[in-house]
mmCIF file of N, CA and C in Angstrom:
data_model
loop_
_atom_site.group_PDB
_atom_site.id
_atom_site.type_symbol
_atom_site.label_atom_id
_atom_site.label_comp_id
_atom_site.label_asym_id
_atom_site.label_seq_id
_atom_site.Cartn_x
_atom_site.Cartn_y
_atom_site.Cartn_z
ATOM 1 N N UNK A 909 19.764 -76.774 -121.262
ATOM 2 C CA UNK A 909 19.000 -76.975 -120.060
ATOM 3 C C UNK A 909 19.862 -77.427 -118.947
ATOM 4 N N UNK A 910 19.600 -76.882 -117.773
ATOM 5 C CA UNK A 910 20.443 -77.168 -116.650
ATOM 6 C C UNK A 910 19.678 -78.094 -115.609
ATOM 7 N N UNK A 911 20.285 -79.112 -115.052
ATOM 8 C CA UNK A 911 19.571 -79.964 -114.165
ATOM 9 C C UNK A 911 19.593 -79.355 -112.748
ATOM 10 N N UNK A 912 19.004 -80.085 -111.775
ATOM 11 C CA UNK A 912 18.879 -79.637 -110.426
ATOM 12 C C UNK A 912 20.232 -79.910 -109.702
ATOM 13 N N UNK A 913 20.501 -79.240 -108.640
ATOM 14 C CA UNK A 913 21.747 -79.352 -107.856
ATOM 15 C C UNK A 913 21.698 -80.622 -107.101
ATOM 16 N N UNK A 914 22.721 -81.394 -106.998
ATOM 17 C CA UNK A 914 22.873 -82.636 -106.291
ATOM 18 C C UNK A 914 23.103 -82.406 -104.755
ATOM 19 N N UNK A 915 23.011 -83.562 -104.012
ATOM 20 C CA UNK A 915 23.288 -83.512 -102.604
ATOM 21 C C UNK A 915 24.802 -83.161 -102.340
ATOM 22 N N UNK A 916 25.112 -82.670 -101.039
ATOM 23 C CA UNK A 916 26.470 -82.336 -100.753
ATOM 24 C C UNK A 916 27.228 -83.692 -100.542
ATOM 25 N N UNK A 917 28.427 -83.710 -100.811
ATOM 26 C CA UNK A 917 29.370 -84.895 -100.743
ATOM 27 C C UNK A 917 29.814 -85.035 -99.238
ATOM 28 N N UNK A 918 30.486 -86.114 -98.968
ATOM 29 C CA UNK A 918 31.046 -86.449 -97.665
ATOM 30 C C UNK A 918 32.182 -85.395 -97.376
ATOM 31 N N UNK A 919 32.438 -85.219 -95.994
ATOM 32 C CA UNK A 919 33.528 -84.287 -95.573
ATOM 33 C C UNK A 919 34.823 -84.951 -95.880
ATOM 34 N N UNK A 920 35.777 -84.098 -96.395
ATOM 35 C CA UNK A 920 37.093 -84.601 -96.763
ATOM 36 C C UNK A 920 38.012 -84.857 -95.633
ATOM 37 N N UNK A 921 39.150 -85.422 -95.885
ATOM 38 C CA UNK A 921 40.212 -85.535 -94.825
ATOM 39 C C UNK A 921 40.796 -84.227 -94.431
ATOM 40 N N UNK A 922 41.319 -84.163 -93.085
ATOM 41 C CA UNK A 922 41.982 -82.865 -92.642
ATOM 42 C C UNK A 922 43.201 -82.645 -93.465
ATOM 43 N N UNK A 923 43.493 -81.337 -93.698
ATOM 44 C CA UNK A 923 44.676 -80.997 -94.397
ATOM 45 C C UNK A 923 45.886 -81.019 -93.481
ATOM 46 N N UNK A 924 47.132 -80.770 -94.043
ATOM 47 C CA UNK A 924 48.416 -80.793 -93.180
ATOM 48 C C UNK A 924 48.346 -79.665 -92.262
ATOM 49 N N UNK A 925 49.159 -79.773 -91.125
ATOM 50 C CA UNK A 925 49.278 -78.702 -90.116
ATOM 51 C C UNK A 925 49.961 -77.477 -90.802
ATOM 52 N N UNK A 926 49.533 -76.313 -90.490
ATOM 53 C CA UNK A 926 50.177 -75.104 -91.001
ATOM 54 C C UNK A 926 51.423 -74.674 -90.216
ATOM 55 N N UNK A 927 52.146 -73.720 -90.649
ATOM 56 C CA UNK A 927 53.362 -73.257 -89.986
ATOM 57 C C UNK A 927 53.015 -72.671 -88.596
ATOM 58 N N UNK A 928 54.003 -72.637 -87.623
ATOM 59 C CA UNK A 928 53.838 -72.070 -86.375
ATOM 60 C C UNK A 928 53.652 -70.570 -86.517
ATOM 61 N N UNK A 929 52.754 -70.025 -85.653
ATOM 62 C CA UNK A 929 52.576 -68.569 -85.707
ATOM 63 C C UNK A 929 53.697 -67.823 -84.946
ATOM 64 N N UNK A 930 53.704 -66.480 -85.134
ATOM 65 C CA UNK A 930 54.699 -65.642 -84.496
ATOM 66 C C UNK A 930 54.459 -65.428 -82.912
ATOM 67 N N UNK A 931 55.365 -64.817 -82.343
ATOM 68 C CA UNK A 931 55.311 -64.566 -80.845
ATOM 69 C C UNK A 931 54.315 -63.499 -80.573
ATOM 70 N N UNK A 932 53.340 -63.830 -79.576
ATOM 71 C CA UNK A 932 52.297 -62.866 -79.260
ATOM 72 C C UNK A 932 52.766 -61.795 -78.392
ATOM 73 N N UNK A 933 51.896 -60.771 -78.116
ATOM 74 C CA UNK A 933 52.266 -59.669 -77.240
ATOM 75 C C UNK A 933 52.370 -60.117 -75.788
ATOM 76 N N UNK A 934 53.345 -59.456 -75.080
ATOM 77 C CA UNK A 934 53.518 -59.708 -73.650
ATOM 78 C C UNK A 934 52.263 -59.427 -72.812
ATOM 79 N N UNK A 935 51.880 -60.256 -71.912
ATOM 80 C CA UNK A 935 50.623 -60.148 -71.115
ATOM 81 C C UNK A 935 50.898 -59.166 -69.973
ATOM 82 N N UNK A 936 49.800 -58.795 -69.258
ATOM 83 C CA UNK A 936 49.932 -57.924 -68.091
ATOM 84 C C UNK A 936 50.640 -58.526 -66.954
ATOM 85 N N UNK A 937 51.291 -57.779 -66.128
ATOM 86 C CA UNK A 937 51.999 -58.254 -64.924
ATOM 87 C C UNK A 937 50.939 -58.821 -63.899
ATOM 88 N N UNK A 938 51.331 -59.919 -63.311
ATOM 89 C CA UNK A 938 50.434 -60.527 -62.392
ATOM 90 C C UNK A 938 50.444 -59.909 -61.041
ATOM 91 N N UNK A 939 49.576 -60.370 -60.147
ATOM 92 C CA UNK A 939 49.529 -59.783 -58.830
ATOM 93 C C UNK A 939 50.753 -60.154 -58.004
ATOM 94 N N UNK A 940 51.102 -59.390 -57.067
ATOM 95 C CA UNK A 940 52.180 -59.621 -56.154
ATOM 96 C C UNK A 940 51.826 -60.815 -55.309
ATOM 97 N N UNK A 941 52.807 -61.635 -55.053
ATOM 98 C CA UNK A 941 52.599 -62.815 -54.235
ATOM 99 C C UNK A 941 52.597 -62.550 -52.745
ATOM 100 N N UNK A 942 52.284 -63.541 -51.932
ATOM 101 C CA UNK A 942 52.332 -63.341 -50.516
ATOM 102 C C UNK A 942 53.735 -63.285 -49.977
ATOM 103 N N UNK A 943 53.972 -62.628 -48.850
ATOM 104 C CA UNK A 943 55.272 -62.619 -48.252
ATOM 105 C C UNK A 943 55.643 -63.918 -47.691
ATOM 106 N N UNK A 944 56.877 -64.334 -47.905
ATOM 107 C CA UNK A 944 57.366 -65.607 -47.488
ATOM 108 C C UNK A 944 57.601 -65.684 -46.013
ATOM 109 N N UNK A 945 57.922 -66.833 -45.511
ATOM 110 C CA UNK A 945 58.227 -67.033 -44.132
ATOM 111 C C UNK A 945 59.505 -66.406 -43.685
ATOM 112 N N UNK A 946 59.609 -66.109 -42.438
ATOM 113 C CA UNK A 946 60.865 -65.526 -41.982
ATOM 114 C C UNK A 946 61.911 -66.603 -41.938
ATOM 115 N N UNK A 947 63.121 -66.231 -42.346
ATOM 116 C CA UNK A 947 64.198 -67.234 -42.416
ATOM 117 C C UNK A 947 64.797 -67.491 -41.031
ATOM 118 N N UNK A 948 65.705 -68.519 -40.996
ATOM 119 C CA UNK A 948 66.306 -68.914 -39.779
ATOM 120 C C UNK A 948 67.304 -67.792 -39.233
ATOM 121 N N UNK A 949 67.469 -67.814 -38.007
ATOM 122 C CA UNK A 949 68.346 -66.902 -37.329
ATOM 123 C C UNK A 949 69.826 -67.208 -37.776
ATOM 124 N N UNK A 950 70.523 -66.129 -38.174
ATOM 125 C CA UNK A 950 71.903 -66.347 -38.686
ATOM 126 C C UNK A 950 72.866 -66.639 -37.612
ATOM 127 N N UNK A 951 74.086 -67.125 -37.944
ATOM 128 C CA UNK A 951 75.107 -67.354 -36.994
ATOM 129 C C UNK A 951 75.555 -66.141 -36.269
ATOM 130 N N UNK A 952 75.977 -66.212 -35.098
ATOM 131 C CA UNK A 952 76.444 -65.064 -34.289
ATOM 132 C C UNK A 952 77.671 -64.472 -34.982
ATOM 133 N N UNK A 953 77.841 -63.184 -34.882
ATOM 134 C CA UNK A 953 78.955 -62.456 -35.513
ATOM 135 C C UNK A 953 80.147 -62.560 -34.563
ATOM 136 N N UNK A 954 81.311 -62.136 -35.042
ATOM 137 C CA UNK A 954 82.569 -62.197 -34.252
ATOM 138 C C UNK A 954 82.481 -61.354 -33.041
ATOM 139 N N UNK A 955 83.073 -61.733 -31.925
ATOM 140 C CA UNK A 955 83.118 -60.894 -30.764
ATOM 141 C C UNK A 955 84.213 -59.829 -30.963
ATOM 142 N N UNK A 956 83.867 -58.644 -30.637
ATOM 143 C CA UNK A 956 84.868 -57.585 -30.744
ATOM 144 C C UNK A 956 85.015 -56.885 -29.327
ATOM 145 N N UNK A 957 86.147 -56.317 -29.180
ATOM 146 C CA UNK A 957 86.405 -55.622 -27.950
ATOM 147 C C UNK A 957 85.762 -54.289 -28.026
ATOM 148 N N UNK A 958 84.949 -53.956 -27.106
ATOM 149 C CA UNK A 958 84.274 -52.662 -27.107
ATOM 150 C C UNK A 958 85.229 -51.655 -26.469
ATOM 151 N N UNK A 959 84.743 -50.401 -26.667
ATOM 152 C CA UNK A 959 85.538 -49.285 -26.107
ATOM 153 C C UNK A 959 84.739 -48.087 -26.140
ATOM 154 N N UNK A 960 85.312 -47.088 -25.612
ATOM 155 C CA UNK A 960 84.694 -45.717 -25.524
ATOM 156 C C UNK A 960 85.633 -44.670 -25.869
ATOM 157 N N UNK A 961 85.127 -43.602 -26.456
ATOM 158 C CA UNK A 961 85.905 -42.438 -26.816
ATOM 159 C C UNK A 961 85.541 -41.331 -25.917
ATOM 160 N N UNK A 962 86.417 -40.757 -25.305
ATOM 161 C CA UNK A 962 86.191 -39.655 -24.383
ATOM 162 C C UNK A 962 86.881 -38.444 -24.934
ATOM 163 N N UNK A 963 86.126 -37.373 -25.001
ATOM 164 C CA UNK A 963 86.707 -36.071 -25.491
ATOM 165 C C UNK A 963 87.005 -35.149 -24.295
ATOM 166 N N UNK A 964 88.251 -34.763 -24.240
ATOM 167 C CA UNK A 964 88.681 -33.814 -23.212
ATOM 168 C C UNK A 964 88.727 -32.543 -23.786
ATOM 169 N N UNK A 965 87.527 -31.826 -23.798
ATOM 170 C CA UNK A 965 87.435 -30.531 -24.446
ATOM 171 C C UNK A 965 88.437 -29.448 -23.840
ATOM 172 N N UNK A 966 89.047 -28.802 -24.714
ATOM 173 C CA UNK A 966 89.988 -27.743 -24.269
ATOM 174 C C UNK A 966 91.352 -28.341 -23.828
ATOM 175 N N UNK A 967 91.562 -29.644 -23.822
ATOM 176 C CA UNK A 967 92.852 -30.200 -23.396
ATOM 177 C C UNK A 967 93.692 -30.550 -24.588
ATOM 178 N N UNK A 968 94.971 -30.536 -24.472
ATOM 179 C CA UNK A 968 95.865 -30.918 -25.502
ATOM 180 C C UNK A 968 96.663 -32.205 -25.331
ATOM 181 N N UNK A 969 96.463 -32.859 -24.118
ATOM 182 C CA UNK A 969 97.311 -34.014 -23.801
ATOM 183 C C UNK A 969 96.327 -34.992 -23.150
ATOM 184 N N UNK A 970 96.803 -36.315 -23.186
ATOM 185 C CA UNK A 970 96.007 -37.378 -22.483
ATOM 186 C C UNK A 970 96.754 -37.601 -21.114
ATOM 187 N N UNK A 971 95.936 -38.010 -20.145
ATOM 188 C CA UNK A 971 96.605 -38.302 -18.869
ATOM 189 C C UNK A 971 97.480 -39.594 -19.132
ATOM 190 N N UNK A 972 98.671 -39.561 -18.630
ATOM 191 C CA UNK A 972 99.597 -40.674 -18.858
ATOM 192 C C UNK A 972 99.383 -41.689 -17.802
ATOM 193 N N UNK A 973 99.726 -42.997 -18.088
ATOM 194 C CA UNK A 973 99.679 -44.070 -17.106
ATOM 195 C C UNK A 973 98.284 -44.587 -16.827
ATOM 196 N N UNK A 974 97.374 -44.273 -17.633
ATOM 197 C CA UNK A 974 95.978 -44.694 -17.340
ATOM 198 C C UNK A 974 95.362 -45.442 -18.519
ATOM 199 N N UNK A 975 96.294 -46.010 -19.363
ATOM 200 C CA UNK A 975 95.735 -46.753 -20.539
ATOM 201 C C UNK A 975 95.195 -45.805 -21.597
ATOM 202 N N UNK A 976 95.467 -44.618 -21.672
ATOM 203 C CA UNK A 976 94.929 -43.704 -22.644
ATOM 204 C C UNK A 976 95.821 -43.518 -23.833
ATOM 205 N N UNK A 977 95.322 -43.218 -24.902
ATOM 206 C CA UNK A 977 95.999 -43.034 -26.129
ATOM 207 C C UNK A 977 95.472 -41.834 -26.921
ATOM 208 N N UNK A 978 96.316 -40.935 -27.384
ATOM 209 C CA UNK A 978 95.827 -39.830 -28.176
ATOM 210 C C UNK A 978 95.617 -40.262 -29.555
ATOM 211 N N UNK A 979 94.298 -40.169 -30.071
ATOM 212 C CA UNK A 979 94.108 -40.728 -31.401
ATOM 213 C C UNK A 979 93.802 -39.636 -32.388
ATOM 214 N N UNK A 980 93.515 -38.415 -31.902
ATOM 215 C CA UNK A 980 93.332 -37.297 -32.875
ATOM 216 C C UNK A 980 93.714 -35.976 -32.157
ATOM 217 N N UNK A 981 94.386 -35.150 -32.851
ATOM 218 C CA UNK A 981 94.700 -33.820 -32.388
ATOM 219 C C UNK A 981 94.204 -32.771 -33.323
ATOM 220 N N UNK A 982 93.330 -31.876 -32.935
ATOM 221 C CA UNK A 982 92.812 -30.897 -33.851
ATOM 222 C C UNK A 982 91.493 -30.391 -33.380
ATOM 223 N N UNK A 983 90.597 -30.041 -34.235
ATOM 224 C CA UNK A 983 89.285 -29.600 -33.866
ATOM 225 C C UNK A 983 88.244 -30.578 -34.300
ATOM 226 N N UNK A 984 87.183 -30.725 -33.424
ATOM 227 C CA UNK A 984 86.086 -31.672 -33.754
ATOM 228 C C UNK A 984 84.772 -30.915 -33.455
ATOM 229 N N UNK A 985 83.714 -31.361 -34.235
ATOM 230 C CA UNK A 985 82.356 -30.803 -34.025
ATOM 231 C C UNK A 985 81.363 -31.879 -33.945
ATOM 232 N N UNK A 986 80.265 -31.596 -33.293
ATOM 233 C CA UNK A 986 79.180 -32.597 -33.156
ATOM 234 C C UNK A 986 77.899 -31.876 -32.718
ATOM 235 N N UNK A 987 76.903 -32.601 -32.389
ATOM 236 C CA UNK A 987 75.676 -31.950 -31.909
ATOM 237 C C UNK A 987 75.789 -31.567 -30.426
ATOM 238 N N UNK A 988 74.913 -30.657 -30.038
ATOM 239 C CA UNK A 988 74.838 -30.168 -28.686
ATOM 240 C C UNK A 988 74.455 -31.214 -27.680
ATOM 241 N N UNK A 989 74.947 -31.224 -26.553
ATOM 242 C CA UNK A 989 74.598 -32.335 -25.597
ATOM 243 C C UNK A 989 73.170 -32.428 -25.187
ATOM 244 N N UNK A 990 72.412 -31.313 -25.403
ATOM 245 C CA UNK A 990 71.015 -31.228 -25.100
ATOM 246 C C UNK A 990 70.121 -31.920 -26.125
ATOM 247 N N UNK A 991 70.699 -32.205 -27.288
ATOM 248 C CA UNK A 991 69.906 -32.861 -28.371
ATOM 249 C C UNK A 991 69.566 -34.291 -28.073
ATOM 250 N N UNK A 992 68.353 -34.741 -28.245
ATOM 251 C CA UNK A 992 68.079 -36.102 -28.031
ATOM 252 C C UNK A 992 68.420 -36.951 -29.252
ATOM 253 N N UNK A 993 68.608 -38.181 -29.035
ATOM 254 C CA UNK A 993 68.991 -39.044 -30.139
ATOM 255 C C UNK A 993 70.336 -39.771 -29.817
ATOM 256 N N UNK A 994 70.929 -40.361 -30.805
ATOM 257 C CA UNK A 994 72.177 -41.000 -30.686
ATOM 258 C C UNK A 994 73.384 -40.098 -30.418
ATOM 259 N N UNK A 995 74.503 -40.699 -30.154
ATOM 260 C CA UNK A 995 75.660 -39.970 -29.953
ATOM 261 C C UNK A 995 76.140 -39.152 -31.169
ATOM 262 N N UNK A 996 77.031 -38.261 -30.944
ATOM 263 C CA UNK A 996 77.479 -37.414 -32.063
ATOM 264 C C UNK A 996 78.612 -38.121 -32.764
ATOM 265 N N UNK A 997 78.661 -38.069 -34.026
ATOM 266 C CA UNK A 997 79.803 -38.513 -34.785
ATOM 267 C C UNK A 997 80.675 -37.199 -34.973
ATOM 268 N N UNK A 998 81.845 -37.281 -34.287
ATOM 269 C CA UNK A 998 82.659 -36.098 -34.344
ATOM 270 C C UNK A 998 83.300 -35.868 -35.740
ATOM 271 N N UNK A 999 83.201 -34.640 -36.226
ATOM 272 C CA UNK A 999 83.651 -34.361 -37.474
ATOM 273 C C UNK A 999 84.995 -33.533 -37.427
ATOM 274 N N UNK A 1000 85.899 -33.869 -38.321
ATOM 275 C CA UNK A 1000 87.162 -33.093 -38.304
ATOM 276 C C UNK A 1000 86.857 -31.759 -39.086
ATOM 277 N N UNK A 1001 87.314 -30.717 -38.336
ATOM 278 C CA UNK A 1001 87.130 -29.363 -38.952
ATOM 279 C C UNK A 1001 88.501 -28.837 -39.355
ATOM 280 N N UNK A 1002 88.492 -28.010 -40.376
ATOM 281 C CA UNK A 1002 89.886 -27.492 -40.790
ATOM 282 C C UNK A 1002 90.317 -26.449 -39.857
#
């Protein structure tokens, strides 16, 4: 013959902490942050001596005695004078 079931006992003490789990999956990328403030103005650059380049089309010599110097002898090409925009960068042609 079997008797009736008794009352539940008291809750036991917590067990020891288990081992640390593995690394989880990488999360989604967050939103882009706000643009930062504009930085301070930088130091001025070095002063350079300016100059100009003049092309004497069809000429083979520089006028002497006027502070001129021949820097290239050959053929050069660039954009047409009627084109709008910046100056032409002269290209050396064979």
